[in-house]
Amino acid sequence: MKSSLRRIGAPTFSLAAGVAALLAAGALAVQSAPAAVAAAVNCIQTLPGIDANPAPEGYDNRPNLFVKGGFTVVQNAAEMEGKAVVLGDASVTKASGIYNVGTAGVGSGLWPQPGTDHLVVGGSLSANSGVTVDVGANNTPGGGAVSAGGDVTVAKLSTNGGKVTTNDSSAADAYRDLPARIQTTSASYAALPATGIVSVTGWGIDLVGDGTSATQVFTLDGKALGAAVRSLEVKNVPATSRMIINVTGGPQVTLGLNALLLNGVPVPISDSTFGELAGHMLWNYTEAQDVHVTGSAQVPGSMLVPSEAGTTTIDVPGYNGRVYVNGDFVHGGSGSEVHAYPFPDELTTCTVDPTPQPTTTSPVPTETATSPVPTETATSPVPTETATSPVPTETATSPVPTETATSPVPTETSTSAPATSAPATSTAPVATPSSSTSAPVNGSATPTAGGSGDLAVTGASSALLPTALAAFGFLVIGAVTLLTVRGRGRH
C-alpha cells in the first residue's frame, strides 16, 4: 500500500481524484478476495469424480469418518480423506509405508480447512515405528491438526504445520452426541417405504427407481448377498435424487462389488457422474453388527452402521462416502482409500467453519479502509500550492514597465508616450508583493507567465487606480513641457 500512496501523491493528483482512486482500488480488492476464497472455502456444489488433487477442491469440516469404538489400520491401507473422528483409540498397525489422514493424493479433493483438526481421537493414538502418519499433506497454509484425549506415540508423525494436542480429555467432546444421532437417523431411514425395486442375481445388484421421487428408497436383503462379489447397476433414478438403500438382516452382512453401471453404461470413476452418484447414495445397515465391504470396485455411497456391538471392515480399493460406525472400524486392503463424499442430510452433509482458519477475506478490505490516501494527499495539496503561489504577482514585477515609461521621453514624440503609458498601470503590483510573500518560495511560480489579465481577479484593482492616475498626470505634464521648450527653440 505504501508504494501506491506514493503514486497517488503525484503532482497531478486532486483530492476528488484520490478519493475516486481509493474507492476503485478498494472495490477491486473486495471483489478479488472472495474469488480466491470461493474456490476453496465452500462445499463443492457438483461433486467431482476421483482425481489427483495437489490442492483442495473445496473445504468440509464435518467428519467423513466417525467411529464410536476403536479404529485400526491394517495390511497396506493408504488414505483416509476428510476429517476422521474416533471416540476410542486409533492405531496404525501396518508394517511400513505412509497412511494419509485428512487429505488424499487422489480423491474427491474435499478436505478440512487448513490448520483445523484433521484427526480427533478421544483415546490414544499410536503407530508402528516404520509407518509415517501424514496429516494434512498439501493443505496449505496450516496443514492438519491432531487432537487426542490420551498419548500420541507415533514416531513418524507429520502434520505439515498443524498443531498436535495430547492428553486433552475434552478433545472429542463435540462429537459425543453422534452415536445417538446415527441411531435416530438410521431408524428414520429404515421406516421409509420403498419407492424402487431391488433385484439380486448371481452376478449383479440392480436398483430400479421410480424415475420421479426426490428420495429413492430401496430395501436390500443382506442375507441374500452372501459372500459373492457382484456388479451394482442403478436405473431410472433422477440425477438429483437421493438414494437410500436399507440393508436388512444380520448379524453379518458382506457387500462385495466389482463394477458400477448407470442405466447399463459403466461409470468412469474420474467423471463427475461418479461423484454425484457417490454423493447421493447411502447404505443403511439397519440390523447388522459386522459389515464387510469388499471386492475390486470403487464403491459409491455413505454408510450408517448404528450397532455398537460389532466391527465394520473396508478393504476395497476405494470407498467413496461418509463412514459413520457406532462399533469398531478396520481399514485394510492393498492401497485401500476412503474418499470424502458428503450425503445431503442434516447428519452427513458438508459444513464449513464460519470463520475460516486462513483469514483470506479480511485483510484486503480492512487494509484499504485504514490507509486513507486522501488524508495523505490533503497534507501536500498541489492545487493549494498553485493557489498560494500567485504567478501573476511575480510576472508583474518582471516586465519593468517603469523603464519603458522613462526611456521614450528623450527620443520619441508625444504620440508614443500615451502608447507606452498604458502598461504603466502594471507598475502598481510592485508595491503589492508584501501581500503574498509565499509566492517566491516555490520555484514553479516563474514558468506560469499568466500576464496582467490574471492579476485583475486578485482584488488589487482598487489600489491601482490612484497610482495610475498620478502616473498619467506626470506624463501629461512632461509632454506639455517638452512641447513648450521645442516651440521656444524654433523662435
Short mmCIF file of C-alpha atoms in Angstrom, two decimals:
data_model
loop_
_atom_site.label_atom_id
_atom_site.label_comp_id
_atom_site.label_asym_id
_atom_site.label_seq_id
_atom_site.Cartn_x
_atom_site.Cartn_y
_atom_site.Cartn_z
CA MET A 1 0.00 0.00 0.00
CA LYS A 2 2.86 2.43 0.64
CA SER A 3 4.02 2.33 -2.97
CA SER A 4 0.52 3.09 -4.19
CA LEU A 5 0.37 6.00 -1.78
CA ARG A 6 3.42 7.47 -3.42
CA ARG A 7 1.90 7.07 -6.85
CA ILE A 8 -1.37 8.68 -5.82
CA GLY A 9 0.56 11.60 -4.32
CA ALA A 10 1.97 12.65 -7.71
CA PRO A 11 1.73 16.38 -8.66
CA THR A 12 -1.29 15.83 -10.90
CA PHE A 13 -3.36 14.40 -8.05
CA SER A 14 -6.50 16.13 -6.78
CA LEU A 15 -8.43 15.24 -3.65
CA ALA A 16 -11.50 14.15 -5.60
CA ALA A 17 -9.38 12.02 -7.90
CA GLY A 18 -7.68 10.47 -4.89
CA VAL A 19 -10.97 9.54 -3.29
CA ALA A 20 -12.14 8.05 -6.58
CA ALA A 21 -8.91 6.11 -6.97
CA LEU A 22 -9.15 4.85 -3.41
CA LEU A 23 -12.73 3.67 -3.88
CA ALA A 24 -11.82 1.99 -7.15
CA ALA A 25 -8.88 0.19 -5.57
CA GLY A 26 -10.98 -0.86 -2.61
CA ALA A 27 -13.73 -2.19 -4.85
CA LEU A 28 -11.26 -4.32 -6.76
CA ALA A 29 -9.75 -5.63 -3.56
CA VAL A 30 -13.09 -6.58 -2.02
CA GLN A 31 -14.16 -8.37 -5.20
CA SER A 32 -10.94 -10.30 -5.77
CA ALA A 33 -10.54 -11.71 -2.26
CA PRO A 34 -13.79 -13.71 -2.21
CA ALA A 35 -12.93 -15.11 -5.66
CA ALA A 36 -9.85 -16.79 -4.17
CA VAL A 37 -11.86 -17.90 -1.18
CA ALA A 38 -14.83 -19.25 -3.15
CA ALA A 39 -12.59 -21.68 -4.96
CA ALA A 40 -11.65 -23.44 -1.75
CA VAL A 41 -13.70 -22.43 1.27
CA ASN A 42 -17.14 -23.52 0.07
CA CYS A 43 -18.54 -27.02 -0.08
CA ILE A 44 -18.44 -28.40 -3.62
CA GLN A 45 -21.69 -27.83 -5.48
CA THR A 46 -21.11 -30.51 -8.12
CA LEU A 47 -19.11 -33.35 -6.62
CA PRO A 48 -16.18 -34.36 -8.84
CA GLY A 49 -15.01 -37.81 -9.70
CA ILE A 50 -11.88 -39.35 -8.24
CA ASP A 51 -8.84 -37.47 -9.46
CA ALA A 52 -5.38 -36.28 -8.45
CA ASN A 53 -5.59 -33.32 -6.07
CA PRO A 54 -2.44 -31.29 -5.41
CA ALA A 55 -4.75 -28.75 -3.72
CA PRO A 56 -8.28 -28.86 -2.27
CA GLU A 57 -11.35 -28.69 -4.49
CA GLY A 58 -13.35 -27.47 -1.51
CA TYR A 59 -13.46 -27.50 2.30
CA ASP A 60 -15.56 -29.66 4.62
CA ASN A 61 -15.19 -29.67 8.42
CA ARG A 62 -17.81 -32.38 9.04
CA PRO A 63 -16.28 -35.80 9.86
CA ASN A 64 -16.05 -38.09 6.86
CA LEU A 65 -15.13 -40.94 9.22
CA PHE A 66 -16.77 -41.29 12.60
CA VAL A 67 -16.09 -44.27 14.85
CA LYS A 68 -17.53 -44.62 18.33
CA GLY A 69 -15.29 -47.57 19.15
CA GLY A 70 -11.69 -48.17 18.09
CA PHE A 71 -10.04 -47.51 14.71
CA THR A 72 -7.33 -49.80 13.32
CA VAL A 73 -5.33 -49.56 10.08
CA VAL A 74 -4.01 -52.92 8.85
CA GLN A 75 -2.34 -54.53 5.82
CA ASN A 76 -1.49 -51.79 3.31
CA ALA A 77 -4.40 -49.34 3.60
CA ALA A 78 -3.31 -45.97 2.28
CA GLU A 79 -5.57 -42.96 2.85
CA MET A 80 -8.45 -41.57 4.88
CA GLU A 81 -9.63 -38.40 3.11
CA GLY A 82 -11.61 -35.87 5.14
CA LYS A 83 -11.77 -35.34 8.88
CA ALA A 84 -11.51 -38.51 10.97
CA VAL A 85 -13.06 -38.64 14.45
CA VAL A 86 -12.60 -41.63 16.75
CA LEU A 87 -14.02 -41.67 20.26
CA GLY A 88 -11.89 -44.67 21.24
CA ASP A 89 -8.25 -45.44 20.43
CA ALA A 90 -6.68 -45.19 16.97
CA SER A 91 -3.82 -47.44 15.89
CA VAL A 92 -1.92 -47.72 12.60
CA THR A 93 -0.54 -51.25 12.79
CA LYS A 94 0.55 -51.84 9.20
CA ALA A 95 4.25 -52.63 8.95
CA SER A 96 5.53 -49.76 6.83
CA GLY A 97 4.69 -47.03 4.36
CA ILE A 98 2.53 -43.94 4.72
CA TYR A 99 -1.02 -43.51 5.94
CA ASN A 100 -2.57 -40.19 4.91
CA VAL A 101 -5.27 -38.55 7.01
CA GLY A 102 -7.40 -35.55 6.06
CA THR A 103 -6.09 -35.18 2.52
CA ALA A 104 -5.51 -37.61 -0.33
CA GLY A 105 -3.26 -37.58 -3.36
CA VAL A 106 -6.17 -39.00 -5.36
CA GLY A 107 -9.74 -38.46 -4.17
CA SER A 108 -12.62 -36.00 -4.21
CA GLY A 109 -10.45 -33.08 -3.08
CA LEU A 110 -12.92 -32.19 -0.31
CA TRP A 111 -10.67 -31.55 2.71
CA PRO A 112 -10.93 -30.00 6.16
CA GLN A 113 -9.88 -26.36 6.30
CA PRO A 114 -6.12 -25.85 6.74
CA GLY A 115 -4.98 -25.71 10.33
CA THR A 116 -8.19 -27.22 11.71
CA ASP A 117 -8.49 -30.67 13.28
CA HIS A 118 -7.99 -33.39 10.66
CA LEU A 119 -7.69 -36.23 13.19
CA VAL A 120 -9.52 -36.27 16.51
CA VAL A 121 -9.03 -39.21 18.88
CA GLY A 122 -10.82 -39.48 22.20
CA GLY A 123 -8.32 -42.05 23.45
CA SER A 124 -4.69 -42.60 22.46
CA LEU A 125 -3.05 -42.53 19.02
CA SER A 126 -0.28 -44.97 18.12
CA ALA A 127 1.55 -46.33 15.06
CA ASN A 128 4.26 -48.83 14.22
CA SER A 129 7.73 -47.32 14.12
CA GLY A 130 8.08 -47.96 10.38
CA VAL A 131 4.89 -46.10 9.45
CA THR A 132 4.55 -42.40 8.67
CA VAL A 133 1.20 -40.90 9.62
CA ASP A 134 0.87 -37.89 7.31
CA VAL A 135 -1.87 -35.46 8.34
CA GLY A 136 -2.97 -32.55 6.13
CA ALA A 137 -0.43 -33.04 3.33
CA ASN A 138 -0.64 -30.28 0.68
CA ASN A 139 -3.28 -28.47 2.72
CA THR A 140 -1.61 -25.10 2.99
CA PRO A 141 -1.25 -22.92 4.90
CA GLY A 142 -1.54 -24.72 8.21
CA GLY A 143 -1.61 -28.43 7.42
CA GLY A 144 -3.72 -30.64 9.65
CA ALA A 145 -4.06 -30.52 13.43
CA VAL A 146 -4.23 -33.62 15.62
CA SER A 147 -6.11 -33.65 18.92
CA ALA A 148 -6.03 -36.62 21.28
CA GLY A 149 -7.52 -37.33 24.68
CA GLY A 150 -4.56 -39.54 25.55
CA ASP A 151 -0.96 -40.03 24.48
CA VAL A 152 0.31 -39.75 20.92
CA THR A 153 3.04 -42.34 20.31
CA VAL A 154 3.79 -42.01 16.62
CA ALA A 155 7.48 -41.98 15.75
CA LYS A 156 6.87 -40.50 12.31
CA LEU A 157 4.02 -38.03 12.61
CA SER A 158 3.84 -35.24 10.04
CA THR A 159 1.18 -32.56 10.45
CA ASN A 160 2.56 -30.16 7.83
CA GLY A 161 2.42 -27.25 10.26
CA GLY A 162 -0.68 -28.38 12.14
CA LYS A 163 -0.83 -28.35 15.93
CA VAL A 164 -0.63 -31.57 17.97
CA THR A 165 -2.60 -31.63 21.22
CA THR A 166 -2.23 -34.56 23.62
CA ASN A 167 -3.89 -35.67 26.87
CA ASP A 168 -6.85 -33.37 26.35
CA SER A 169 -9.85 -35.08 27.93
CA SER A 170 -12.22 -32.78 26.03
CA ALA A 171 -10.66 -33.41 22.60
CA ALA A 172 -13.66 -35.35 21.25
CA ASP A 173 -16.44 -33.81 23.35
CA ALA A 174 -18.00 -32.01 20.38
CA TYR A 175 -18.77 -35.38 18.76
CA ARG A 176 -20.10 -37.43 21.67
CA ASP A 177 -23.71 -36.89 20.57
CA LEU A 178 -23.12 -38.51 17.18
CA PRO A 179 -23.77 -42.16 18.20
CA ALA A 180 -27.32 -41.31 19.29
CA ARG A 181 -27.88 -39.24 16.16
CA ILE A 182 -26.64 -42.12 13.98
CA GLN A 183 -29.17 -44.45 15.60
CA THR A 184 -32.01 -41.95 15.21
CA THR A 185 -31.18 -41.20 11.59
CA SER A 186 -30.78 -44.87 10.72
CA ALA A 187 -34.15 -45.71 12.28
CA SER A 188 -35.89 -42.89 10.40
CA TYR A 189 -34.46 -44.12 7.09
CA ALA A 190 -35.44 -47.72 7.86
CA ALA A 191 -39.04 -46.61 8.37
CA LEU A 192 -39.31 -45.11 4.87
CA PRO A 193 -41.43 -47.07 2.40
CA ALA A 194 -39.60 -48.40 -0.65
CA THR A 195 -40.08 -46.43 -3.86
CA GLY A 196 -37.88 -48.62 -6.06
CA ILE A 197 -37.29 -52.26 -6.90
CA VAL A 198 -34.21 -54.32 -5.94
CA SER A 199 -33.08 -57.33 -7.94
CA VAL A 200 -30.23 -59.57 -6.75
CA THR A 201 -28.74 -62.15 -9.09
CA GLY A 202 -25.58 -64.22 -9.02
CA TRP A 203 -23.71 -61.50 -10.92
CA GLY A 204 -25.41 -58.23 -10.05
CA ILE A 205 -27.47 -55.98 -7.83
CA ASP A 206 -29.97 -53.83 -9.73
CA LEU A 207 -31.58 -50.76 -8.17
CA VAL A 208 -34.50 -49.60 -10.32
CA GLY A 209 -36.04 -46.28 -9.31
CA ASP A 210 -39.47 -44.83 -10.00
CA GLY A 211 -37.99 -42.02 -12.07
CA THR A 212 -39.60 -39.16 -10.14
CA SER A 213 -39.14 -39.29 -6.35
CA ALA A 214 -36.67 -36.84 -4.83
CA THR A 215 -35.67 -39.57 -2.38
CA GLN A 216 -35.46 -43.03 -3.91
CA VAL A 217 -35.75 -45.73 -1.24
CA PHE A 218 -34.67 -49.35 -1.75
CA THR A 219 -34.76 -52.34 0.60
CA LEU A 220 -31.97 -54.89 0.13
CA ASP A 221 -31.94 -58.26 1.93
CA GLY A 222 -28.45 -58.58 3.36
CA LYS A 223 -28.80 -62.34 3.80
CA ALA A 224 -29.33 -62.74 0.04
CA LEU A 225 -25.94 -61.24 -0.68
CA GLY A 226 -23.85 -63.97 0.88
CA ALA A 227 -20.13 -63.69 0.12
CA ALA A 228 -20.46 -63.21 -3.64
CA VAL A 229 -18.95 -60.25 -5.48
CA ARG A 230 -21.29 -58.58 -7.93
CA SER A 231 -21.78 -55.52 -10.10
CA LEU A 232 -24.03 -52.66 -8.97
CA GLU A 233 -26.35 -51.06 -11.51
CA VAL A 234 -28.58 -48.01 -10.95
CA LYS A 235 -31.52 -47.49 -13.30
CA ASN A 236 -34.24 -44.86 -13.73
CA VAL A 237 -33.07 -42.64 -10.88
CA PRO A 238 -33.02 -38.84 -11.48
CA ALA A 239 -29.54 -37.35 -11.21
CA THR A 240 -30.57 -35.05 -8.35
CA SER A 241 -32.43 -37.67 -6.31
CA ARG A 242 -31.07 -39.13 -3.10
CA MET A 243 -30.82 -42.92 -2.88
CA ILE A 244 -31.28 -44.64 0.48
CA ILE A 245 -30.56 -48.37 0.46
CA ASN A 246 -31.83 -50.04 3.63
CA VAL A 247 -29.81 -53.23 4.06
CA THR A 248 -31.71 -55.61 6.32
CA GLY A 249 -30.60 -58.79 8.04
CA GLY A 250 -27.59 -59.72 10.08
CA PRO A 251 -25.69 -60.10 12.25
CA GLN A 252 -23.09 -60.31 9.43
CA VAL A 253 -23.51 -58.65 6.04
CA THR A 254 -20.97 -58.67 3.20
CA LEU A 255 -21.27 -56.24 0.31
CA GLY A 256 -18.93 -57.34 -2.48
CA LEU A 257 -18.77 -55.18 -5.62
CA ASN A 258 -16.59 -55.30 -8.73
CA ALA A 259 -18.26 -52.80 -11.10
CA LEU A 260 -20.65 -49.83 -11.27
CA LEU A 261 -23.13 -49.13 -14.06
CA LEU A 262 -25.68 -46.37 -14.62
CA ASN A 263 -28.54 -47.30 -16.95
CA GLY A 264 -26.45 -50.05 -18.50
CA VAL A 265 -23.31 -47.93 -19.02
CA PRO A 266 -20.11 -48.29 -16.93
CA VAL A 267 -19.34 -45.15 -14.93
CA PRO A 268 -15.75 -43.82 -15.16
CA ILE A 269 -14.57 -43.02 -11.65
CA SER A 270 -12.89 -39.80 -12.82
CA ASP A 271 -16.19 -38.45 -14.17
CA SER A 272 -18.43 -36.13 -12.16
CA THR A 273 -21.25 -38.63 -12.76
CA PHE A 274 -19.44 -40.95 -10.36
CA GLY A 275 -19.03 -38.14 -7.84
CA GLU A 276 -22.73 -37.29 -8.00
CA LEU A 277 -23.70 -40.95 -7.53
CA ALA A 278 -21.35 -41.28 -4.56
CA GLY A 279 -22.70 -38.07 -3.04
CA HIS A 280 -26.37 -39.04 -3.44
CA MET A 281 -26.25 -42.66 -2.21
CA LEU A 282 -26.39 -44.01 1.34
CA TRP A 283 -26.22 -47.61 2.63
CA ASN A 284 -28.12 -48.02 5.89
CA TYR A 285 -27.21 -51.27 7.67
CA THR A 286 -30.23 -51.34 9.92
CA GLU A 287 -29.64 -54.67 11.72
CA ALA A 288 -26.09 -55.81 11.03
CA GLN A 289 -23.38 -55.88 13.66
CA ASP A 290 -20.47 -56.86 11.44
CA VAL A 291 -20.30 -55.28 7.99
CA HIS A 292 -17.67 -56.17 5.40
CA VAL A 293 -17.30 -54.09 2.21
CA THR A 294 -15.01 -55.89 -0.20
CA GLY A 295 -14.32 -56.56 -3.89
CA SER A 296 -12.37 -54.78 -6.62
CA ALA A 297 -14.57 -51.75 -7.29
CA GLN A 298 -14.66 -48.15 -6.20
CA VAL A 299 -17.80 -48.38 -4.06
CA PRO A 300 -20.09 -45.32 -4.06
CA GLY A 301 -22.22 -44.11 -1.16
CA SER A 302 -22.09 -43.21 2.52
CA MET A 303 -22.81 -45.81 5.20
CA LEU A 304 -24.52 -45.89 8.58
CA VAL A 305 -23.88 -48.78 10.98
CA PRO A 306 -25.81 -47.95 14.18
CA SER A 307 -24.94 -51.15 16.06
CA GLU A 308 -22.32 -50.75 18.79
CA ALA A 309 -21.67 -54.48 19.07
CA GLY A 310 -19.63 -55.33 16.01
CA THR A 311 -16.87 -54.32 13.59
CA THR A 312 -17.09 -52.71 10.18
CA THR A 313 -14.28 -53.57 7.75
CA ILE A 314 -13.48 -51.88 4.45
CA ASP A 315 -10.79 -53.34 2.18
CA VAL A 316 -11.94 -52.37 -1.33
CA PRO A 317 -9.60 -50.23 -3.49
CA GLY A 318 -11.78 -47.24 -2.73
CA TYR A 319 -14.80 -46.41 -0.63
CA ASN A 320 -16.47 -43.12 -1.54
CA GLY A 321 -18.71 -41.53 1.07
CA ARG A 322 -19.22 -40.93 4.78
CA VAL A 323 -18.42 -43.82 7.09
CA TYR A 324 -20.37 -43.47 10.35
CA VAL A 325 -19.93 -46.51 12.60
CA ASN A 326 -21.02 -46.98 16.21
CA GLY A 327 -18.87 -50.08 16.70
CA ASP A 328 -15.21 -50.61 15.79
CA PHE A 329 -13.75 -49.89 12.38
CA VAL A 330 -10.92 -51.61 10.47
CA HIS A 331 -9.36 -50.15 7.34
CA GLY A 332 -7.43 -52.80 5.39
CA GLY A 333 -6.63 -53.99 1.89
CA SER A 334 -3.85 -53.19 -0.54
CA GLY A 335 -3.73 -49.45 -1.18
CA SER A 336 -7.31 -49.03 0.01
CA GLU A 337 -8.57 -45.46 0.28
CA VAL A 338 -11.64 -43.81 1.76
CA HIS A 339 -12.66 -40.67 -0.13
CA ALA A 340 -14.74 -37.77 1.17
CA TYR A 341 -18.22 -37.56 -0.37
CA PRO A 342 -20.90 -36.00 1.87
CA PHE A 343 -24.51 -37.14 1.72
CA PRO A 344 -27.20 -34.40 1.67
CA ASP A 345 -28.72 -34.90 5.10
CA GLU A 346 -28.50 -33.00 8.37
CA LEU A 347 -26.20 -35.63 9.88
CA THR A 348 -23.84 -36.20 6.98
CA THR A 349 -23.87 -33.04 4.87
CA CYS A 350 -20.87 -30.80 4.20
CA THR A 351 -20.15 -27.93 6.59
CA VAL A 352 -17.60 -25.12 6.66
CA ASP A 353 -16.39 -23.18 9.69
CA PRO A 354 -17.99 -19.68 9.55
CA THR A 355 -14.60 -18.24 10.47
CA PRO A 356 -12.07 -19.99 8.22
CA GLN A 357 -8.63 -20.60 9.70
CA PRO A 358 -6.76 -18.82 6.88
CA THR A 359 -8.44 -15.41 7.13
CA THR A 360 -8.13 -14.61 3.46
CA THR A 361 -11.17 -12.35 3.18
CA SER A 362 -10.43 -9.85 5.97
CA PRO A 363 -7.05 -8.28 5.12
CA VAL A 364 -7.96 -6.73 1.79
CA PRO A 365 -10.97 -4.58 2.72
CA THR A 366 -9.59 -3.72 6.16
CA GLU A 367 -6.25 -2.58 4.81
CA THR A 368 -7.85 -0.39 2.17
CA ALA A 369 -10.18 1.21 4.67
CA THR A 370 -7.48 2.01 7.21
CA SER A 371 -4.96 3.55 4.82
CA PRO A 372 -6.72 6.80 3.87
CA VAL A 373 -4.97 8.04 0.80
CA PRO A 374 -6.95 11.31 0.73
CA THR A 375 -5.58 12.23 4.17
CA GLU A 376 -2.01 11.91 2.97
CA THR A 377 -2.70 13.82 -0.22
CA ALA A 378 -4.54 16.53 1.65
CA THR A 379 -1.37 17.41 3.54
CA SER A 380 0.53 18.02 0.31
CA PRO A 381 -2.17 19.58 -1.86
CA VAL A 382 -0.84 20.51 -5.24
CA PRO A 383 -3.93 22.61 -6.05
CA THR A 384 -3.35 24.65 -2.88
CA GLU A 385 0.24 25.22 -3.97
CA THR A 386 -0.93 26.76 -7.20
CA ALA A 387 -3.34 28.99 -5.33
CA THR A 388 -0.72 30.28 -2.87
CA SER A 389 1.91 30.96 -5.49
CA PRO A 390 0.36 33.86 -7.42
CA VAL A 391 2.36 33.72 -10.58
CA PRO A 392 0.84 36.95 -11.86
CA THR A 393 2.41 38.81 -8.94
CA GLU A 394 5.89 37.70 -9.92
CA THR A 395 5.16 38.26 -13.60
CA ALA A 396 4.03 41.77 -12.82
CA THR A 397 7.47 42.63 -11.48
CA SER A 398 9.36 41.25 -14.48
CA PRO A 399 8.07 43.41 -17.42
CA VAL A 400 9.62 46.63 -15.88
CA PRO A 401 7.08 48.98 -17.40
CA THR A 402 8.64 51.84 -15.41
CA GLU A 403 11.77 51.67 -17.57
CA THR A 404 9.80 51.85 -20.77
CA ALA A 405 7.90 54.82 -19.47
CA THR A 406 11.06 56.90 -18.87
CA SER A 407 13.02 55.97 -21.97
CA PRO A 408 10.68 57.28 -24.66
CA VAL A 409 10.80 60.84 -23.32
CA PRO A 410 14.06 61.99 -24.93
CA THR A 411 13.69 60.06 -28.18
CA GLU A 412 10.05 59.80 -29.14
CA THR A 413 7.38 62.30 -29.95
CA SER A 414 4.43 62.86 -27.73
CA THR A 415 2.37 60.44 -29.79
CA SER A 416 4.38 57.50 -28.48
CA ALA A 417 4.03 58.44 -24.87
CA PRO A 418 0.37 57.53 -24.46
CA ALA A 419 1.07 54.19 -26.16
CA THR A 420 3.68 53.23 -23.58
CA SER A 421 1.84 54.79 -20.71
CA ALA A 422 -0.98 52.21 -20.77
CA PRO A 423 1.20 49.44 -19.30
CA ALA A 424 2.16 51.85 -16.58
CA THR A 425 -0.88 50.60 -14.72
CA SER A 426 1.02 47.37 -14.18
CA THR A 427 3.64 49.14 -12.09
CA ALA A 428 1.22 49.16 -9.18
CA PRO A 429 1.82 45.49 -8.32
CA VAL A 430 5.40 46.35 -7.48
CA ALA A 431 4.14 47.63 -4.18
CA THR A 432 1.94 44.58 -3.55
CA PRO A 433 4.30 41.59 -3.18
CA SER A 434 4.14 42.04 0.57
CA SER A 435 0.57 40.76 0.45
CA SER A 436 1.71 37.36 -0.98
CA THR A 437 5.20 36.76 0.32
CA SER A 438 4.85 32.98 -0.13
CA ALA A 439 4.97 33.22 -3.91
CA PRO A 440 8.79 33.26 -4.30
CA VAL A 441 9.11 30.14 -2.11
CA ASN A 442 8.00 27.83 -4.91
CA GLY A 443 10.29 27.61 -7.89
CA SER A 444 7.35 26.57 -10.03
CA ALA A 445 5.91 30.07 -9.88
CA THR A 446 8.08 31.53 -12.66
CA PRO A 447 7.07 29.23 -15.53
CA THR A 448 3.49 30.42 -15.25
CA ALA A 449 3.65 33.77 -17.08
CA GLY A 450 -0.02 34.41 -16.65
CA GLY A 451 0.06 38.13 -17.70
CA SER A 452 -1.74 41.08 -16.13
CA GLY A 453 -5.11 39.65 -17.08
CA ASP A 454 -4.81 37.09 -14.27
CA LEU A 455 -3.89 39.78 -11.79
CA ALA A 456 -7.20 41.60 -12.28
CA VAL A 457 -9.03 38.85 -10.43
CA THR A 458 -6.81 39.04 -7.33
CA GLY A 459 -8.70 42.00 -5.83
CA ALA A 460 -5.81 44.54 -6.31
CA SER A 461 -7.64 46.88 -8.77
CA SER A 462 -8.82 49.27 -6.02
CA ALA A 463 -5.21 50.00 -5.06
CA LEU A 464 -4.03 50.53 -8.65
CA LEU A 465 -6.38 53.39 -9.65
CA PRO A 466 -4.86 56.29 -7.66
CA THR A 467 -1.33 55.36 -8.66
CA ALA A 468 -2.27 55.04 -12.32
CA LEU A 469 -3.91 58.47 -12.37
CA ALA A 470 -0.87 60.06 -10.74
CA ALA A 471 1.49 58.47 -13.24
CA PHE A 472 -0.65 59.59 -16.13
CA GLY A 473 -0.67 63.15 -14.80
CA PHE A 474 3.14 63.23 -14.63
CA LEU A 475 3.39 62.05 -18.22
CA VAL A 476 0.98 64.73 -19.46
CA ILE A 477 2.91 67.47 -17.66
CA GLY A 478 6.16 66.15 -19.12
CA ALA A 479 4.75 66.13 -22.63
CA VAL A 480 3.47 69.72 -22.33
CA THR A 481 6.84 70.86 -21.02
CA LEU A 482 8.67 69.29 -23.99
CA LEU A 483 6.36 70.92 -26.49
CA THR A 484 6.83 74.30 -24.85
CA VAL A 485 10.62 74.00 -24.87
CA ARG A 486 10.75 72.94 -28.52
CA GLY A 487 8.39 75.73 -29.51
CA ARG A 488 10.61 78.34 -27.95
CA GLY A 489 13.66 76.84 -29.56
CA ARG A 490 12.20 77.39 -33.01
CA HIS A 491 11.73 81.03 -32.37
#
